[in-house]
mmCIF file of C-alpha atoms in Angstrom:
data_model
loop_
_atom_site.group_PDB
_atom_site.id
_atom_site.type_symbol
_atom_site.label_atom_id
_atom_site.label_comp_id
_atom_site.label_asym_id
_atom_site.label_seq_id
_atom_site.Cartn_x
_atom_site.Cartn_y
_atom_site.Cartn_z
ATOM 1 C CA GLU A 1 25.704 -22.793 4.553
ATOM 2 C CA THR A 2 25.454 -19.147 5.410
ATOM 3 C CA GLY A 3 22.723 -16.911 6.764
ATOM 4 C CA VAL A 4 19.401 -18.360 7.828
ATOM 5 C CA THR A 5 18.148 -21.633 6.372
ATOM 6 C CA GLN A 6 14.722 -23.233 6.679
ATOM 7 C CA THR A 7 13.515 -26.736 5.917
ATOM 8 C CA PRO A 8 11.380 -27.913 4.338
ATOM 9 C CA ARG A 9 10.686 -25.181 1.793
ATOM 10 C CA HIS A 10 7.237 -26.589 1.049
ATOM 11 C CA LEU A 11 4.968 -28.727 3.209
ATOM 12 C CA VAL A 12 1.496 -30.138 2.636
ATOM 13 C CA MET A 13 -0.161 -31.728 5.636
ATOM 14 C CA GLY A 14 -3.543 -32.952 6.672
ATOM 15 C CA MET A 15 -5.367 -31.601 9.695
ATOM 16 C CA THR A 16 -4.548 -34.672 11.775
ATOM 17 C CA ASN A 17 -0.835 -34.793 10.959
ATOM 18 C CA LYS A 18 2.093 -33.778 13.130
ATOM 19 C CA LYS A 19 5.040 -32.089 11.445
ATOM 20 C CA SER A 20 7.920 -29.791 12.355
ATOM 21 C CA LEU A 21 9.536 -26.826 10.676
ATOM 22 C CA LYS A 22 13.245 -26.290 11.184
ATOM 23 C CA CYS A 23 15.294 -23.115 11.141
ATOM 24 C CA GLU A 24 19.065 -22.798 11.477
ATOM 25 C CA GLN A 25 21.134 -19.633 11.618
ATOM 26 C CA HIS A 26 24.862 -19.462 10.913
ATOM 27 C CA LEU A 27 25.349 -15.836 11.976
ATOM 28 C CA GLY A 28 26.215 -16.239 15.657
ATOM 29 C CA HIS A 29 23.056 -14.391 16.677
ATOM 30 C CA ASN A 30 21.385 -14.697 20.070
ATOM 31 C CA ALA A 31 17.759 -14.039 19.105
ATOM 32 C CA MET A 32 15.455 -16.008 16.811
ATOM 33 C CA TYR A 33 11.890 -15.390 15.653
ATOM 34 C CA TRP A 34 8.945 -17.109 13.998
ATOM 35 C CA TYR A 35 6.627 -15.044 11.786
ATOM 36 C CA LYS A 36 3.497 -15.998 9.875
ATOM 37 C CA GLN A 37 2.833 -14.371 6.516
ATOM 38 C CA SER A 38 -0.660 -14.863 5.121
ATOM 39 C CA ALA A 39 -1.965 -13.538 1.848
ATOM 40 C CA LYS A 40 -3.094 -9.912 2.078
ATOM 41 C CA LYS A 41 -2.301 -9.643 5.799
ATOM 42 C CA PRO A 42 0.571 -7.958 7.632
ATOM 43 C CA LEU A 43 3.463 -10.038 8.865
ATOM 44 C CA GLU A 44 2.457 -11.573 12.212
ATOM 45 C CA LEU A 45 5.058 -12.152 14.893
ATOM 46 C CA MET A 46 4.497 -15.516 16.582
ATOM 47 C CA PHE A 47 7.405 -16.177 18.933
ATOM 48 C CA VAL A 48 10.682 -14.601 20.032
ATOM 49 C CA TYR A 49 13.573 -16.466 21.624
ATOM 50 C CA SER A 50 16.540 -14.775 23.242
ATOM 51 C CA LEU A 51 19.444 -16.987 24.341
ATOM 52 C CA GLU A 52 17.175 -20.025 24.008
ATOM 53 C CA GLU A 53 14.535 -18.552 26.310
ATOM 54 C CA ARG A 54 11.107 -17.700 24.953
ATOM 55 C CA VAL A 55 10.602 -14.008 25.617
ATOM 56 C CA GLU A 56 7.510 -13.271 23.573
ATOM 57 C CA ASN A 57 4.474 -15.299 22.606
ATOM 58 C CA ASN A 58 1.862 -13.347 20.700
ATOM 59 C CA SER A 59 -1.332 -15.241 21.583
ATOM 60 C CA VAL A 60 -0.519 -18.086 19.246
ATOM 61 C CA PRO A 61 -2.812 -21.164 19.400
ATOM 62 C CA SER A 62 -1.359 -24.149 21.226
ATOM 63 C CA ARG A 63 -1.379 -26.219 18.036
ATOM 64 C CA PHE A 64 1.857 -24.322 17.283
ATOM 65 C CA SER A 65 4.647 -25.306 19.668
ATOM 66 C CA PRO A 66 8.102 -23.708 19.354
ATOM 67 C CA GLU A 67 11.368 -25.206 20.528
ATOM 68 C CA CYS A 68 14.805 -23.606 20.718
ATOM 69 C CA PRO A 69 17.392 -26.198 21.809
ATOM 70 C CA ASN A 70 20.326 -23.828 21.264
ATOM 71 C CA SER A 71 20.948 -20.367 19.874
ATOM 72 C CA SER A 72 21.473 -21.680 16.326
ATOM 73 C CA HIS A 73 18.349 -23.807 15.944
ATOM 74 C CA LEU A 74 14.648 -23.095 16.149
ATOM 75 C CA PHE A 75 11.767 -25.469 15.515
ATOM 76 C CA LEU A 76 8.043 -25.015 15.108
ATOM 77 C CA HIS A 77 6.080 -28.158 15.901
ATOM 78 C CA LEU A 78 2.678 -28.388 14.262
ATOM 79 C CA HIS A 79 -0.296 -30.578 15.166
ATOM 80 C CA THR A 80 -4.017 -30.647 14.380
ATOM 81 C CA LEU A 81 -3.759 -27.560 12.206
ATOM 82 C CA GLN A 82 -6.648 -25.854 10.451
ATOM 83 C CA PRO A 83 -6.873 -24.809 6.787
ATOM 84 C CA GLU A 84 -6.567 -21.148 7.840
ATOM 85 C CA ASP A 85 -3.075 -21.961 9.135
ATOM 86 C CA SER A 86 -1.901 -22.287 5.542
ATOM 87 C CA ALA A 87 0.706 -19.549 5.085
ATOM 88 C CA LEU A 88 4.378 -18.793 4.608
ATOM 89 C CA TYR A 89 6.242 -19.301 7.901
ATOM 90 C CA LEU A 90 9.346 -17.192 8.172
ATOM 91 C CA CYS A 91 12.221 -17.597 10.589
ATOM 92 C CA ALA A 92 14.552 -14.726 11.420
ATOM 93 C CA SER A 93 17.512 -14.030 13.665
ATOM 94 C CA SER A 94 19.236 -10.938 15.050
ATOM 95 C CA PRO A 95 22.271 -10.240 17.249
ATOM 96 C CA SER A 96 19.969 -9.560 20.188
ATOM 97 C CA ALA A 97 16.228 -9.361 20.634
ATOM 98 C CA GLY A 98 14.628 -6.171 19.373
ATOM 99 C CA ASP A 99 17.489 -3.769 18.831
ATOM 100 C CA TYR A 100 18.942 -4.752 15.504
ATOM 101 C CA GLU A 101 17.893 -5.579 11.978
ATOM 102 C CA GLN A 102 16.680 -9.104 11.470
ATOM 103 C CA TYR A 103 17.919 -11.611 8.940
ATOM 104 C CA PHE A 104 15.246 -13.806 7.403
ATOM 105 C CA GLY A 105 15.224 -17.288 6.006
ATOM 106 C CA PRO A 106 13.422 -18.098 2.743
ATOM 107 C CA GLY A 107 10.375 -19.461 4.547
ATOM 108 C CA THR A 108 8.355 -22.669 4.550
ATOM 109 C CA ARG A 109 5.207 -22.586 2.421
ATOM 110 C CA LEU A 110 2.668 -24.611 4.446
ATOM 111 C CA THR A 111 -0.590 -25.908 3.005
ATOM 112 C CA VAL A 112 -3.098 -27.567 5.337
ATOM 113 C CA THR A 113 -5.630 -29.766 3.556
ATOM 114 C CA GLY B 1 1.551 1.098 20.810
ATOM 115 C CA ASN B 2 3.879 1.081 17.841
ATOM 116 C CA SER B 3 2.535 0.976 14.309
ATOM 117 C CA VAL B 4 3.702 1.401 10.732
ATOM 118 C CA THR B 5 1.469 2.576 7.905
ATOM 119 C CA GLN B 6 2.362 2.063 4.268
ATOM 120 C CA MET B 7 0.627 3.114 1.094
ATOM 121 C CA GLU B 8 -1.557 0.413 -0.372
ATOM 122 C CA GLY B 9 -0.428 -1.253 -3.544
ATOM 123 C CA PRO B 10 0.073 -2.424 -6.044
ATOM 124 C CA VAL B 11 2.224 0.345 -7.405
ATOM 125 C CA THR B 12 2.671 -0.127 -11.138
ATOM 126 C CA LEU B 13 5.433 1.773 -12.938
ATOM 127 C CA SER B 14 7.213 1.675 -16.250
ATOM 128 C CA GLU B 15 10.922 0.926 -16.329
ATOM 129 C CA GLU B 16 13.106 3.985 -15.509
ATOM 130 C CA ALA B 17 10.257 5.761 -13.711
ATOM 131 C CA PHE B 18 10.741 7.439 -10.329
ATOM 132 C CA LEU B 19 9.536 5.486 -7.305
ATOM 133 C CA THR B 20 8.171 6.694 -3.986
ATOM 134 C CA ILE B 21 6.608 4.367 -1.424
ATOM 135 C CA ASN B 22 5.271 6.223 1.575
ATOM 136 C CA CYS B 23 5.784 5.037 5.136
ATOM 137 C CA THR B 24 4.759 6.732 8.365
ATOM 138 C CA TYR B 25 5.109 5.433 11.872
ATOM 139 C CA THR B 26 3.919 5.820 15.438
ATOM 140 C CA ALA B 27 6.327 4.923 18.216
ATOM 141 C CA THR B 28 6.644 5.677 21.902
ATOM 142 C CA GLY B 29 10.440 5.532 22.079
ATOM 143 C CA TYR B 30 13.349 6.192 19.746
ATOM 144 C CA PRO B 31 12.957 3.794 16.839
ATOM 145 C CA SER B 32 15.363 2.583 14.238
ATOM 146 C CA LEU B 33 13.688 2.340 10.843
ATOM 147 C CA PHE B 34 14.099 -0.260 8.134
ATOM 148 C CA TRP B 35 12.995 -1.143 4.642
ATOM 149 C CA TYR B 36 12.839 -4.823 3.759
ATOM 150 C CA VAL B 37 12.202 -6.301 0.315
ATOM 151 C CA GLN B 38 10.628 -9.651 -0.515
ATOM 152 C CA TYR B 39 11.157 -11.019 -4.018
ATOM 153 C CA PRO B 40 8.706 -13.634 -5.315
ATOM 154 C CA GLY B 41 9.096 -16.969 -3.565
ATOM 155 C CA GLU B 42 11.695 -15.699 -1.097
ATOM 156 C CA GLY B 43 11.955 -14.421 2.474
ATOM 157 C CA LEU B 44 12.495 -10.806 3.472
ATOM 158 C CA GLN B 45 15.855 -9.141 2.881
ATOM 159 C CA LEU B 46 17.058 -5.987 4.589
ATOM 160 C CA LEU B 47 17.262 -3.227 1.978
ATOM 161 C CA LEU B 48 18.333 -0.234 4.074
ATOM 162 C CA LYS B 49 18.116 1.230 7.550
ATOM 163 C CA ALA B 50 18.416 4.462 9.550
ATOM 164 C CA THR B 51 18.976 4.611 13.278
ATOM 165 C CA LYS B 52 18.376 8.272 14.152
ATOM 166 C CA ALA B 53 16.650 11.400 12.944
ATOM 167 C CA ASP B 54 17.951 12.869 9.659
ATOM 168 C CA ASP B 55 19.924 9.715 8.833
ATOM 169 C CA LYS B 56 19.658 8.605 5.222
ATOM 170 C CA GLY B 57 19.792 4.903 4.448
ATOM 171 C CA SER B 58 20.750 3.833 0.942
ATOM 172 C CA ASN B 59 21.377 0.638 -0.991
ATOM 173 C CA LYS B 60 21.089 -0.532 -4.619
ATOM 174 C CA GLY B 61 19.901 2.920 -5.724
ATOM 175 C CA PHE B 62 17.144 3.060 -3.087
ATOM 176 C CA GLU B 63 17.130 5.799 -0.444
ATOM 177 C CA ALA B 64 15.055 6.732 2.592
ATOM 178 C CA THR B 65 15.499 9.576 5.076
ATOM 179 C CA TYR B 66 14.429 9.349 8.722
ATOM 180 C CA ARG B 67 12.161 12.385 9.262
ATOM 181 C CA LYS B 68 11.283 12.711 12.922
ATOM 182 C CA GLU B 69 9.213 15.863 12.457
ATOM 183 C CA THR B 70 6.850 14.104 10.041
ATOM 184 C CA THR B 71 7.367 10.579 11.490
ATOM 185 C CA SER B 72 8.091 9.318 8.009
ATOM 186 C CA PHE B 73 10.590 7.100 6.204
ATOM 187 C CA HIS B 74 9.598 7.194 2.541
ATOM 188 C CA LEU B 75 11.411 4.902 0.103
ATOM 189 C CA GLU B 76 12.632 6.415 -3.178
ATOM 190 C CA LYS B 77 14.497 5.302 -6.269
ATOM 191 C CA GLY B 78 15.293 7.470 -9.236
ATOM 192 C CA SER B 79 14.959 4.867 -11.979
ATOM 193 C CA VAL B 80 13.292 1.522 -11.335
ATOM 194 C CA GLN B 81 14.041 -1.692 -13.201
ATOM 195 C CA VAL B 82 11.901 -4.751 -13.886
ATOM 196 C CA SER B 83 14.078 -6.623 -11.378
ATOM 197 C CA ASP B 84 12.853 -4.276 -8.616
ATOM 198 C CA SER B 85 9.397 -5.862 -8.795
ATOM 199 C CA ALA B 86 8.796 -7.151 -5.278
ATOM 200 C CA VAL B 87 6.937 -6.415 -2.045
ATOM 201 C CA TYR B 88 8.481 -3.695 0.124
ATOM 202 C CA PHE B 89 7.989 -3.591 3.898
ATOM 203 C CA CYS B 90 8.657 -0.664 6.195
ATOM 204 C CA ALA B 91 9.514 -1.620 9.795
ATOM 205 C CA LEU B 92 10.655 -0.151 13.078
ATOM 206 C CA SER B 93 12.582 -1.382 16.079
ATOM 207 C CA ASP B 94 11.697 0.645 19.145
ATOM 208 C CA HIS B 95 14.541 0.874 21.640
ATOM 209 C CA GLY B 96 12.407 2.665 24.201
ATOM 210 C CA THR B 97 9.696 0.156 24.966
ATOM 211 C CA GLY B 98 11.671 -3.042 25.400
ATOM 212 C CA ARG B 99 9.560 -4.765 22.778
ATOM 213 C CA ARG B 100 11.730 -7.484 21.403
ATOM 214 C CA ALA B 101 10.761 -7.616 17.744
ATOM 215 C CA LEU B 102 10.228 -5.434 14.729
ATOM 216 C CA THR B 103 6.878 -3.869 13.913
ATOM 217 C CA PHE B 104 6.141 -4.224 10.201
ATOM 218 C CA GLY B 105 3.839 -2.388 7.845
ATOM 219 C CA SER B 106 1.477 -4.367 5.647
ATOM 220 C CA GLY B 107 3.771 -4.210 2.617
ATOM 221 C CA THR B 108 3.509 -2.488 -0.753
ATOM 222 C CA ARG B 109 3.736 -4.502 -3.946
ATOM 223 C CA LEU B 110 5.724 -2.873 -6.738
ATOM 224 C CA GLN B 111 5.236 -4.014 -10.330
ATOM 225 C CA VAL B 112 7.642 -2.610 -12.912
ATOM 226 C CA GLN B 113 6.704 -3.085 -16.538
ATOM 227 C CA PRO B 114 9.246 -3.118 -19.402
#
């Protein structure tokens, strides 16, 4: 595998479920990001990790919980979501936080029923 | 704070037409500028970039010039193809503020008809 991969590609979950999104980057980068892309809205930055340390959290509800166990893996744990959380969740990585272009995964299309 | 403004879409063109998608920005430091493209059902891909004033980024026939005097980074292509149909995002990375992520515009959808 090369680049940035995300699993699953599609996820349907009920409001009481707990699920996790996974992101893996094979680029040797030190920074990883979670973005939310909703229909007809700008891309929203959710979290930034640099060398496995969370360095930015943009007022994201606590029902979204990120985890970065090492510089190659990033998770987004989901619980008690709302229908308005349905969106495309994109993971990205870059050599370091903020200064370089980011490389994106294909995204996970999440539907909350 | 930093912001990026793009022209609203959709932009609908016939094949081989000339494309311009406008992008202007506000930044407190010395930004690098990027254009990303998102094809249907996929994540964003870097299309081109420019890191300082008067730089021209180019890729796949697309070009954009970093204009500091007008704070703009307009995307152009001389002859679009149906395969260019996608959403295009302008973005900046501001080295001066320490903010650790890109600031994106809202995206412009391009539809190219045969």
